PDB file of C-alpha atoms in Angstrom:
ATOM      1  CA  UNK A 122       7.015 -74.464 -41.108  1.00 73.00           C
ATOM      2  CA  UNK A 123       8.546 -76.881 -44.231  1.00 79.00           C
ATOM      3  CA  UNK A 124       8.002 -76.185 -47.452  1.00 88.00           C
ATOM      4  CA  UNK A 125       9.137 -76.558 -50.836  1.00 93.00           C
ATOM      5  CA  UNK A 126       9.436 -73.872 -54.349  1.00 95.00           C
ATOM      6  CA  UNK A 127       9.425 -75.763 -57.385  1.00 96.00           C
ATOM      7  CA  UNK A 128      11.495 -72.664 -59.271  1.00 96.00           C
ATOM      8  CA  UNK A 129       9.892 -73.542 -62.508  1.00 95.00           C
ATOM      9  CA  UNK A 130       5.593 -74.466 -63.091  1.00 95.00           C
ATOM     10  CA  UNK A 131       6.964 -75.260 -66.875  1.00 97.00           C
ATOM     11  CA  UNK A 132      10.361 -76.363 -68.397  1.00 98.00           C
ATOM     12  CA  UNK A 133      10.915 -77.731 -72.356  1.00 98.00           C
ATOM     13  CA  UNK A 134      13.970 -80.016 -73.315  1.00 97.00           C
ATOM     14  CA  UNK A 135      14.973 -81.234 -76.463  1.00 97.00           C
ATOM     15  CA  UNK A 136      15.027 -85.245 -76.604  1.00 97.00           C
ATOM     16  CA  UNK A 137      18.527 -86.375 -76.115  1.00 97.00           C
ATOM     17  CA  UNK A 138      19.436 -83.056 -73.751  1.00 98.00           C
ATOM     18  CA  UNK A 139      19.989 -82.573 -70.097  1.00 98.00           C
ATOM     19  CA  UNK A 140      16.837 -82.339 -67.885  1.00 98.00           C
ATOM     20  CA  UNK A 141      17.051 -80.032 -64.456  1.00 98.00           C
ATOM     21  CA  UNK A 142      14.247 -79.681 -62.009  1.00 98.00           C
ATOM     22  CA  UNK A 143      14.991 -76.755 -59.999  1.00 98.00           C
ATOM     23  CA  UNK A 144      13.632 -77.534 -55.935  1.00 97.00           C
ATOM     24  CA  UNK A 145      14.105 -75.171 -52.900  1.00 96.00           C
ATOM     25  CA  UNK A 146      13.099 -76.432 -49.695  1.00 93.00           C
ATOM     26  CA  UNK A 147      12.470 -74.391 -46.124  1.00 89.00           C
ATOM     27  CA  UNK A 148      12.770 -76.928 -42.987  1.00 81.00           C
ATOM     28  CA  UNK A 149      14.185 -76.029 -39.703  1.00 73.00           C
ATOM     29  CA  UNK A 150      15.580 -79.403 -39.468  1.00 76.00           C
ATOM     30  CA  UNK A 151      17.239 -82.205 -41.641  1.00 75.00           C
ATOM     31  CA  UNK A 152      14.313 -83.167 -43.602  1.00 82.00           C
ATOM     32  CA  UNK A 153      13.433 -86.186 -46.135  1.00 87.00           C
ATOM     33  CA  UNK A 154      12.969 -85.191 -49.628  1.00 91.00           C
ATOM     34  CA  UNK A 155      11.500 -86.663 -52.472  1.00 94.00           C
ATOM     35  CA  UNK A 156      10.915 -86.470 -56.286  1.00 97.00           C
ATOM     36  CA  UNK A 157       7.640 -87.922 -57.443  1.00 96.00           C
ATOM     37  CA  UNK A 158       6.432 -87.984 -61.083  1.00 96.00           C
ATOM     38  CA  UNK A 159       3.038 -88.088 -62.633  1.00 94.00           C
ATOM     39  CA  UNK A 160       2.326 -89.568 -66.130  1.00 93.00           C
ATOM     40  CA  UNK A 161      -0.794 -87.644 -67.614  1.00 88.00           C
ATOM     41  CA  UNK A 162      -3.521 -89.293 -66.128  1.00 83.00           C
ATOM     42  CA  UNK A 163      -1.620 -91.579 -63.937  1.00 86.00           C
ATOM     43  CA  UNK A 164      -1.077 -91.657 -60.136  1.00 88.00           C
ATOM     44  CA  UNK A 165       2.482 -90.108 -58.556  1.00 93.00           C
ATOM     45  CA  UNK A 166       5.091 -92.745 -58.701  1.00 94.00           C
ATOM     46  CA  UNK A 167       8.812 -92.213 -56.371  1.00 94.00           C
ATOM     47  CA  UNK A 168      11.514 -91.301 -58.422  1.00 96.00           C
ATOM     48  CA  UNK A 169      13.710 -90.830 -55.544  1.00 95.00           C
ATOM     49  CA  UNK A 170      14.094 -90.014 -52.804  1.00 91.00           C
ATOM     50  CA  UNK A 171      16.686 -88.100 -49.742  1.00 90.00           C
ATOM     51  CA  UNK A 172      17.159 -89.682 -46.020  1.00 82.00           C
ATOM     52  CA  UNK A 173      20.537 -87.989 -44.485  1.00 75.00           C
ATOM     53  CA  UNK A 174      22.636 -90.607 -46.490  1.00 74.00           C
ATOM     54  CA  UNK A 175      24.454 -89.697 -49.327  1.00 84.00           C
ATOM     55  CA  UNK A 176      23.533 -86.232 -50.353  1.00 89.00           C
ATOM     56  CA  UNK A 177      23.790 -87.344 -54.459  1.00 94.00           C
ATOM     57  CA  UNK A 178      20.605 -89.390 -54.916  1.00 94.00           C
ATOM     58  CA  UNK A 179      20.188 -91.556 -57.681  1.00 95.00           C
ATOM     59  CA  UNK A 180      16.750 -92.633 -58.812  1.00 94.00           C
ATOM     60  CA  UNK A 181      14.854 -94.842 -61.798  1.00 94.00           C
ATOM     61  CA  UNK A 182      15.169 -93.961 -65.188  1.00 94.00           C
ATOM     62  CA  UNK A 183      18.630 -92.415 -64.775  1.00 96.00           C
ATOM     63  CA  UNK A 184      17.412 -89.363 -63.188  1.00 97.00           C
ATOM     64  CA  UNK A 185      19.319 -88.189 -59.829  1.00 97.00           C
ATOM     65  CA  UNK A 186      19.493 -85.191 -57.671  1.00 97.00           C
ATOM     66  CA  UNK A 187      21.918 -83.605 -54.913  1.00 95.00           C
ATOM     67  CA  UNK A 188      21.364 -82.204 -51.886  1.00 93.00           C
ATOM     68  CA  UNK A 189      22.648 -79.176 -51.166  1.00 93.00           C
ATOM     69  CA  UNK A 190      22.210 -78.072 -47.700  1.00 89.00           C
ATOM     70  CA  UNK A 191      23.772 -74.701 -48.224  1.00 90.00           C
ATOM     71  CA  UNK A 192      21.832 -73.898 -50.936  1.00 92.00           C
ATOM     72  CA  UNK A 193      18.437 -75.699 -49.492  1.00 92.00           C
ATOM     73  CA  UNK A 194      18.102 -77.224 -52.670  1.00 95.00           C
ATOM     74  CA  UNK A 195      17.195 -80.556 -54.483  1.00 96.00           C
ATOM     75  CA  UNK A 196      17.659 -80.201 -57.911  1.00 97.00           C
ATOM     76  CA  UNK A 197      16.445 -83.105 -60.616  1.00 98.00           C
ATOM     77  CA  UNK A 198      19.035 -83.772 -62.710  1.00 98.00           C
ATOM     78  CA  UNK A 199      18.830 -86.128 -65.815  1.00 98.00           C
ATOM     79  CA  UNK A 200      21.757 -86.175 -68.794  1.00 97.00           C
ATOM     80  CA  UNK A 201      19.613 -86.802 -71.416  1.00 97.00           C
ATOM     81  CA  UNK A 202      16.018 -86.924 -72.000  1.00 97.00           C
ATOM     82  CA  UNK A 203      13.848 -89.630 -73.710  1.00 96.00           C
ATOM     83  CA  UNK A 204      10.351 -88.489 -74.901  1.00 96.00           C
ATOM     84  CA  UNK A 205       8.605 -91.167 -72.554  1.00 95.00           C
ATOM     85  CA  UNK A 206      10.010 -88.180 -69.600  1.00 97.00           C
ATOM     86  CA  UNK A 207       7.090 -85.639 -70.106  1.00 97.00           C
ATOM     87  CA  UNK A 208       5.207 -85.863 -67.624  1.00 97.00           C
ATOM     88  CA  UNK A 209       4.621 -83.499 -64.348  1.00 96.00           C
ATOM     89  CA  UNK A 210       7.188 -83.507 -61.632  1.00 97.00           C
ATOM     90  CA  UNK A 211       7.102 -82.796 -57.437  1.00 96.00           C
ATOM     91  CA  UNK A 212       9.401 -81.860 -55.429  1.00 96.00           C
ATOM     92  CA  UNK A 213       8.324 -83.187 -51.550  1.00 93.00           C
ATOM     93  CA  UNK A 214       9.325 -83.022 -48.311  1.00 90.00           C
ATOM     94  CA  UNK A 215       8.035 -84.630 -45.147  1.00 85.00           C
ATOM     95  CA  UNK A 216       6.601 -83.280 -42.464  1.00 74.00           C
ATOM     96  CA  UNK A 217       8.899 -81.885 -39.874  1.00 63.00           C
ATOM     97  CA  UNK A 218       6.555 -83.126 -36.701  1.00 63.00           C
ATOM     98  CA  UNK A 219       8.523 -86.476 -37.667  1.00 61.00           C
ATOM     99  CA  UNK A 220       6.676 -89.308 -38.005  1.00 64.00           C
ATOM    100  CA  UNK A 221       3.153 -88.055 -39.039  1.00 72.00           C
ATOM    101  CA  UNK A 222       3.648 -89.579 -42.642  1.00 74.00           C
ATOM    102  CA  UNK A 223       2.742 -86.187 -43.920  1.00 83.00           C
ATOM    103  CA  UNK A 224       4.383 -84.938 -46.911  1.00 87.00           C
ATOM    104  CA  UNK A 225       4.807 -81.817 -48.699  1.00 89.00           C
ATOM    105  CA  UNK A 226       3.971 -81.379 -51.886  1.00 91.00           C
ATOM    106  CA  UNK A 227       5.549 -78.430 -54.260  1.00 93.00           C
ATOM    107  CA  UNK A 228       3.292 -76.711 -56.981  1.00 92.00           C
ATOM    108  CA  UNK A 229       4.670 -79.564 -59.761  1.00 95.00           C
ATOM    109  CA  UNK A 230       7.234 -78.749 -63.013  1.00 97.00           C
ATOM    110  CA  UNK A 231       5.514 -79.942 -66.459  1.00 97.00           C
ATOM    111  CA  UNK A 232       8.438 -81.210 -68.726  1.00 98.00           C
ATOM    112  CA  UNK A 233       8.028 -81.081 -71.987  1.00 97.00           C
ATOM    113  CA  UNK A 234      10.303 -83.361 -74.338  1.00 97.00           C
ATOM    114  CA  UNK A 235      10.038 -82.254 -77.937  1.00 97.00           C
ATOM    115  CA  UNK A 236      11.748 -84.320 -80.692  1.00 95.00           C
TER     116      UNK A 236
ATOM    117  CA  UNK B  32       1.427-107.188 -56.109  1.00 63.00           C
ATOM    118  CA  UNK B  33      -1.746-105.104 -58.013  1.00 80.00           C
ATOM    119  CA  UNK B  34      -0.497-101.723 -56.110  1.00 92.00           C
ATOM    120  CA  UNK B  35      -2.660 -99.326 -54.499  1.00 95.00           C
ATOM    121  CA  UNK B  36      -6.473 -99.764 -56.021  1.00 96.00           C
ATOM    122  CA  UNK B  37      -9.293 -97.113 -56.558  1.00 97.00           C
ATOM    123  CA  UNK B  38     -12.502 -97.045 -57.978  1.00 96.00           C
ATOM    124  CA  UNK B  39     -14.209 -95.850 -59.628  1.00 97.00           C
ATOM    125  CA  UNK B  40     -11.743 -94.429 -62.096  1.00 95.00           C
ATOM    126  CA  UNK B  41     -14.009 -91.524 -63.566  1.00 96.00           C
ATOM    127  CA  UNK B  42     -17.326 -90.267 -61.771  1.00 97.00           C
ATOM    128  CA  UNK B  43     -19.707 -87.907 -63.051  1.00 97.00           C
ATOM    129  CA  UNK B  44     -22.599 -86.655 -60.864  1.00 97.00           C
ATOM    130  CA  UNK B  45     -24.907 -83.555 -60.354  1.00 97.00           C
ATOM    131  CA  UNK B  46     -24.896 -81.129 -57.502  1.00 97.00           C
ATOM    132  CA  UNK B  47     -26.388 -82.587 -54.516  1.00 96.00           C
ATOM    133  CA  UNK B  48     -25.568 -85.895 -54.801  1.00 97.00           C
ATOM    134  CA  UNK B  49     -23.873 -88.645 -52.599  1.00 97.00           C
ATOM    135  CA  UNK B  50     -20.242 -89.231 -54.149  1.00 98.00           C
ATOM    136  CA  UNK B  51     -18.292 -92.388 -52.705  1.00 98.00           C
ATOM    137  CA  UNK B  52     -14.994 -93.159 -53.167  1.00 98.00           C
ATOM    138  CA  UNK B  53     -13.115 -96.275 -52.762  1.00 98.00           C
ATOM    139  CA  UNK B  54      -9.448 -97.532 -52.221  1.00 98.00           C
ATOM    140  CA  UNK B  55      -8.002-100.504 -51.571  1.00 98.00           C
ATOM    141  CA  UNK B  56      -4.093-100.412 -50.268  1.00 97.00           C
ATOM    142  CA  UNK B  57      -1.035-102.754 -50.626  1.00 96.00           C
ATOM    143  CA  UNK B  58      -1.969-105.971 -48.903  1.00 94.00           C
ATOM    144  CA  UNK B  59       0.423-104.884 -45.604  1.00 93.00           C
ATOM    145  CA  UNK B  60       0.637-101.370 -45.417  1.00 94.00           C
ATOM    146  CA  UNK B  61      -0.672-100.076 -42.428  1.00 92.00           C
ATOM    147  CA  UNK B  62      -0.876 -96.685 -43.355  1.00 93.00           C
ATOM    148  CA  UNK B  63      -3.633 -94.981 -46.205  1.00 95.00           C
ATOM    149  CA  UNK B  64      -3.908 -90.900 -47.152  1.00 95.00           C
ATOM    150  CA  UNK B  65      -6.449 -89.047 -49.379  1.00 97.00           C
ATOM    151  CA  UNK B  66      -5.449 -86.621 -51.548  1.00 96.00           C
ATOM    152  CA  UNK B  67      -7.321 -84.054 -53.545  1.00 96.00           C
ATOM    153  CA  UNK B  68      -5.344 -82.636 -56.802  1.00 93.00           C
ATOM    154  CA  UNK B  69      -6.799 -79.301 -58.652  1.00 93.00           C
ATOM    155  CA  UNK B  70      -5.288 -76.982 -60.570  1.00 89.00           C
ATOM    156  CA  UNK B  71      -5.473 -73.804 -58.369  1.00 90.00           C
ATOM    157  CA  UNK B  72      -4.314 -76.106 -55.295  1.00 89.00           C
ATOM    158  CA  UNK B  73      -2.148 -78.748 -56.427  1.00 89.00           C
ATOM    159  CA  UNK B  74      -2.091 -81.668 -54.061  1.00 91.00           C
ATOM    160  CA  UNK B  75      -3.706 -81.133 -50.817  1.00 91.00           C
ATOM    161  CA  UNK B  76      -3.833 -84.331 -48.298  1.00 93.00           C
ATOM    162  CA  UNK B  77      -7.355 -84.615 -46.727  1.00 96.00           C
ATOM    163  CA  UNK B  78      -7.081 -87.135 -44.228  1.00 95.00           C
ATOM    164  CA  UNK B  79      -4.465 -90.782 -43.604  1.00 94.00           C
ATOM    165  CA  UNK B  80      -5.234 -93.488 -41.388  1.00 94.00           C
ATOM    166  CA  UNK B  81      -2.886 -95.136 -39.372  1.00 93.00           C
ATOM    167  CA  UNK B  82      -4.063 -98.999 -38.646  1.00 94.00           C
ATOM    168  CA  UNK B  83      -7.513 -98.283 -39.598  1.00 94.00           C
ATOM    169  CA  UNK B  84      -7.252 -95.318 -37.557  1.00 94.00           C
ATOM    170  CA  UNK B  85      -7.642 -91.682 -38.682  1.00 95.00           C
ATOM    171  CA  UNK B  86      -4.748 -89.816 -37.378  1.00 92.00           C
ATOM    172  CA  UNK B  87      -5.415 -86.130 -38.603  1.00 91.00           C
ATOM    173  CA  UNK B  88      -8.216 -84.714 -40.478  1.00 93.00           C
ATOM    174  CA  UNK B  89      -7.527 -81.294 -40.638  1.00 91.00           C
ATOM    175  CA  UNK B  90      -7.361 -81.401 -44.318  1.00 92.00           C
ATOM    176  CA  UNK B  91     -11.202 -82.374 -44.511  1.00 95.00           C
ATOM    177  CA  UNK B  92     -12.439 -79.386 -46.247  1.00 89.00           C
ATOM    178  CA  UNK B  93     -15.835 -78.968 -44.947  1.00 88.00           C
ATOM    179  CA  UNK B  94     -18.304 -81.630 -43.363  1.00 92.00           C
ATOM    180  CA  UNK B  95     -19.630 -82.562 -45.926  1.00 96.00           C
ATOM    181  CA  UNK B  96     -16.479 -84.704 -46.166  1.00 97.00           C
ATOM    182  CA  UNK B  97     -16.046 -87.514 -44.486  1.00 97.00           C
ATOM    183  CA  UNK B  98     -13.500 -90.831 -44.689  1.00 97.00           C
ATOM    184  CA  UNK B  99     -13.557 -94.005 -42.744  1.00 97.00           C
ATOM    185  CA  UNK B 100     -11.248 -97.007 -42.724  1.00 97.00           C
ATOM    186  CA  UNK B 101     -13.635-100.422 -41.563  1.00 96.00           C
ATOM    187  CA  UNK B 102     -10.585-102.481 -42.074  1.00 94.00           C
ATOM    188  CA  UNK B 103      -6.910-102.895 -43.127  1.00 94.00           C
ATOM    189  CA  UNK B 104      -7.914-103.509 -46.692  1.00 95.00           C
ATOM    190  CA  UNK B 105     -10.888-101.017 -47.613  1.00 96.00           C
ATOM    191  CA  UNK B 106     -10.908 -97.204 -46.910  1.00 98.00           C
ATOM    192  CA  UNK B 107     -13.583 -94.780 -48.860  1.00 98.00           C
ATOM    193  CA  UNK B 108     -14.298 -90.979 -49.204  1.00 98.00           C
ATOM    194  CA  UNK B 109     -17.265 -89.596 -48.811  1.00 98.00           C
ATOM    195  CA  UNK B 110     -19.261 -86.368 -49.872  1.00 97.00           C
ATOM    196  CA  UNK B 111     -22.737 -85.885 -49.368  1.00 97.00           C
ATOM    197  CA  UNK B 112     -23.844 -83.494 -50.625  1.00 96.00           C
ATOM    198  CA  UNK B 113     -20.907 -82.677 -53.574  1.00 97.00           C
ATOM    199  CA  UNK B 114     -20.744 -79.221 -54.916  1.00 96.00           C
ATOM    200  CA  UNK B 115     -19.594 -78.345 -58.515  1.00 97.00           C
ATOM    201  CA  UNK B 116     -16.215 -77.137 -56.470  1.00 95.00           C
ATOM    202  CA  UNK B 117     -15.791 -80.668 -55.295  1.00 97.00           C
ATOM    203  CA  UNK B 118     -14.480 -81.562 -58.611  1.00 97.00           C
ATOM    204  CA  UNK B 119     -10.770 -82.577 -58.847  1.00 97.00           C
ATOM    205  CA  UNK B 120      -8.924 -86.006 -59.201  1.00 95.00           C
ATOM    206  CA  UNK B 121      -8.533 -87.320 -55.619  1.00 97.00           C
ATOM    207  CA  UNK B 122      -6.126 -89.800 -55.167  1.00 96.00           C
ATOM    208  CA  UNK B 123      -5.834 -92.598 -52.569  1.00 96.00           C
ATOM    209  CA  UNK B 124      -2.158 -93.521 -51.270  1.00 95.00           C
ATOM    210  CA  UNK B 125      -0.677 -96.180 -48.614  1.00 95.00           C
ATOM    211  CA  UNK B 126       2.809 -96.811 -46.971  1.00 92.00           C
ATOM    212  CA  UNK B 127       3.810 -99.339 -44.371  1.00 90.00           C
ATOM    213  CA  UNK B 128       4.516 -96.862 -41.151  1.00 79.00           C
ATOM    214  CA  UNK B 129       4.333 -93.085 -40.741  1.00 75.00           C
ATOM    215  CA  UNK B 130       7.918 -92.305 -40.440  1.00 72.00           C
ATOM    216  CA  UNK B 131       9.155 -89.067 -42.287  1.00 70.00           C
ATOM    217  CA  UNK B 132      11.008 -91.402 -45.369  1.00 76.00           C
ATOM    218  CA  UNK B 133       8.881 -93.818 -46.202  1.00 81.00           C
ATOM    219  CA  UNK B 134       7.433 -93.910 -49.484  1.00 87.00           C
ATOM    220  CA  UNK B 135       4.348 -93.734 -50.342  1.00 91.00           C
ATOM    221  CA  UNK B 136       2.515 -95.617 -53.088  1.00 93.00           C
ATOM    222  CA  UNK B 137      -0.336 -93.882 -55.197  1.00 93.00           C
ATOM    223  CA  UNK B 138      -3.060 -95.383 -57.093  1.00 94.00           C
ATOM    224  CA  UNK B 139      -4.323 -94.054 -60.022  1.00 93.00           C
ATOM    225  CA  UNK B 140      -6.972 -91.732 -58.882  1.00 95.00           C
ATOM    226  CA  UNK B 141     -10.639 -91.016 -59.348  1.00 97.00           C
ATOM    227  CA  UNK B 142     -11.476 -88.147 -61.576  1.00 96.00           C
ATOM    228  CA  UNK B 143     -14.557 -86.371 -59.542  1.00 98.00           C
ATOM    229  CA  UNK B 144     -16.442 -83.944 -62.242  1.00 97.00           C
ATOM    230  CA  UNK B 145     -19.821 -82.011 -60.112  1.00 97.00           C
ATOM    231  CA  UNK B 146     -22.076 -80.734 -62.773  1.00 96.00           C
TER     232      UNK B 146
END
């Protein structure tokens, strides 16, 4: 069965330094990934997300990540962060029955931004 | 467009009592899923609909659950009786289609607190 390891429950930048989001998935087939974010008391909003197209993804806010088949990974990359970034982050991928609509959800990365 | 809507935003009860939740999806998405987010669980997805439809509701924790979908515009969540474990933030979510990479849009969840 799919699933995904967010490598890291907690991860603290400086403002104006690179972000990464480590992701590991398991699928026995070519999955769709995702990155969803969640502002503190806010629903989950698509950051971005990974259909068998071009395996570097880039999403909103200047965040991106590259799929890495090899490695089964989907690491969140951003170059620099901006405080208005903290927030909790999920790495997801979609169900492998196909076409159920169900996703995945990993266990979520808090980032913390500190001046 | 006013996204995915859910009320009510906050709801405090007692053990025992009748807890509804509503949602109201993206005027023309076909497809809605409940989600329940705690701490020890993360996100869990309870039940989606597929054209008013329920398609699988093996996430439904117990009976006392239960979801229904009158129309394309108007799903809620039910628990009768709720139990002081019931409490978590349980968000509503809709996408147009089930296939594996669509995305899918979140409201802002209700906050469910079983005293």
């Amino acid at each position: 069965a799919q699933s995904v390891t967010q490598l890291d429950s907690h991860v603290s930048v400086s403002e104006g330094t690179p972000v990464l989001l480590r992701c590991n998935y398991s699928s026995s087939y070519s999955p769709s990934l995702f990155w969803y974010v969640q502002h503190p008391n806010k629903g989950l909003q698509l950051l971005l997300k990974y259909t068998s197209a071009a395996t570097l993804v880039k999403g909103i806010n200047g965040f991106e990540a590259e799929f890495k088949k090899s490695e089964t990974s989907f690491h969140l990359t951003k170059p620099s962060a901006h405080m208005s970034d903290a927030a909790e982050y999920f790495c997801v991928v979609s169900d492998e029955a196909g076409n159920t609509g169900k996703l995945i959800f990993g266990q979520g990365t808090t980032l913390q931004v500190k001046p | 467009d006013a996204g995915v809507i859910q009320s009510p935003r906050h709801e405090v009860t007692e053990m025992g009592q009748e807890v509804t939740l509503r949602c109201k999806p993206i005027s023309g998405h076909n497809s809605l899923f409940w989600y329940r987010q705690t701490m020890m669980r993360g996100l869990e997805l309870l039940i989606y609909f597929n054209n008013n439809v329920p398609i699988d509701d093996s996430g439904m924790p117990e009976d006392r659950f239960s979801a229904k979908m009158p129309n394309a515009s108007f799903s809620t969540l039910k628990i009768q009786p709720s139990e002081p474990r019931d409490s978590a933030v349980y968000f509503c979510a809709s996408s147009f289609g089930l296939a594996g990479n669509n995305e899918q849009f979140f409201g802002p969840g209700t906050r469910l607190t079983v005293l």
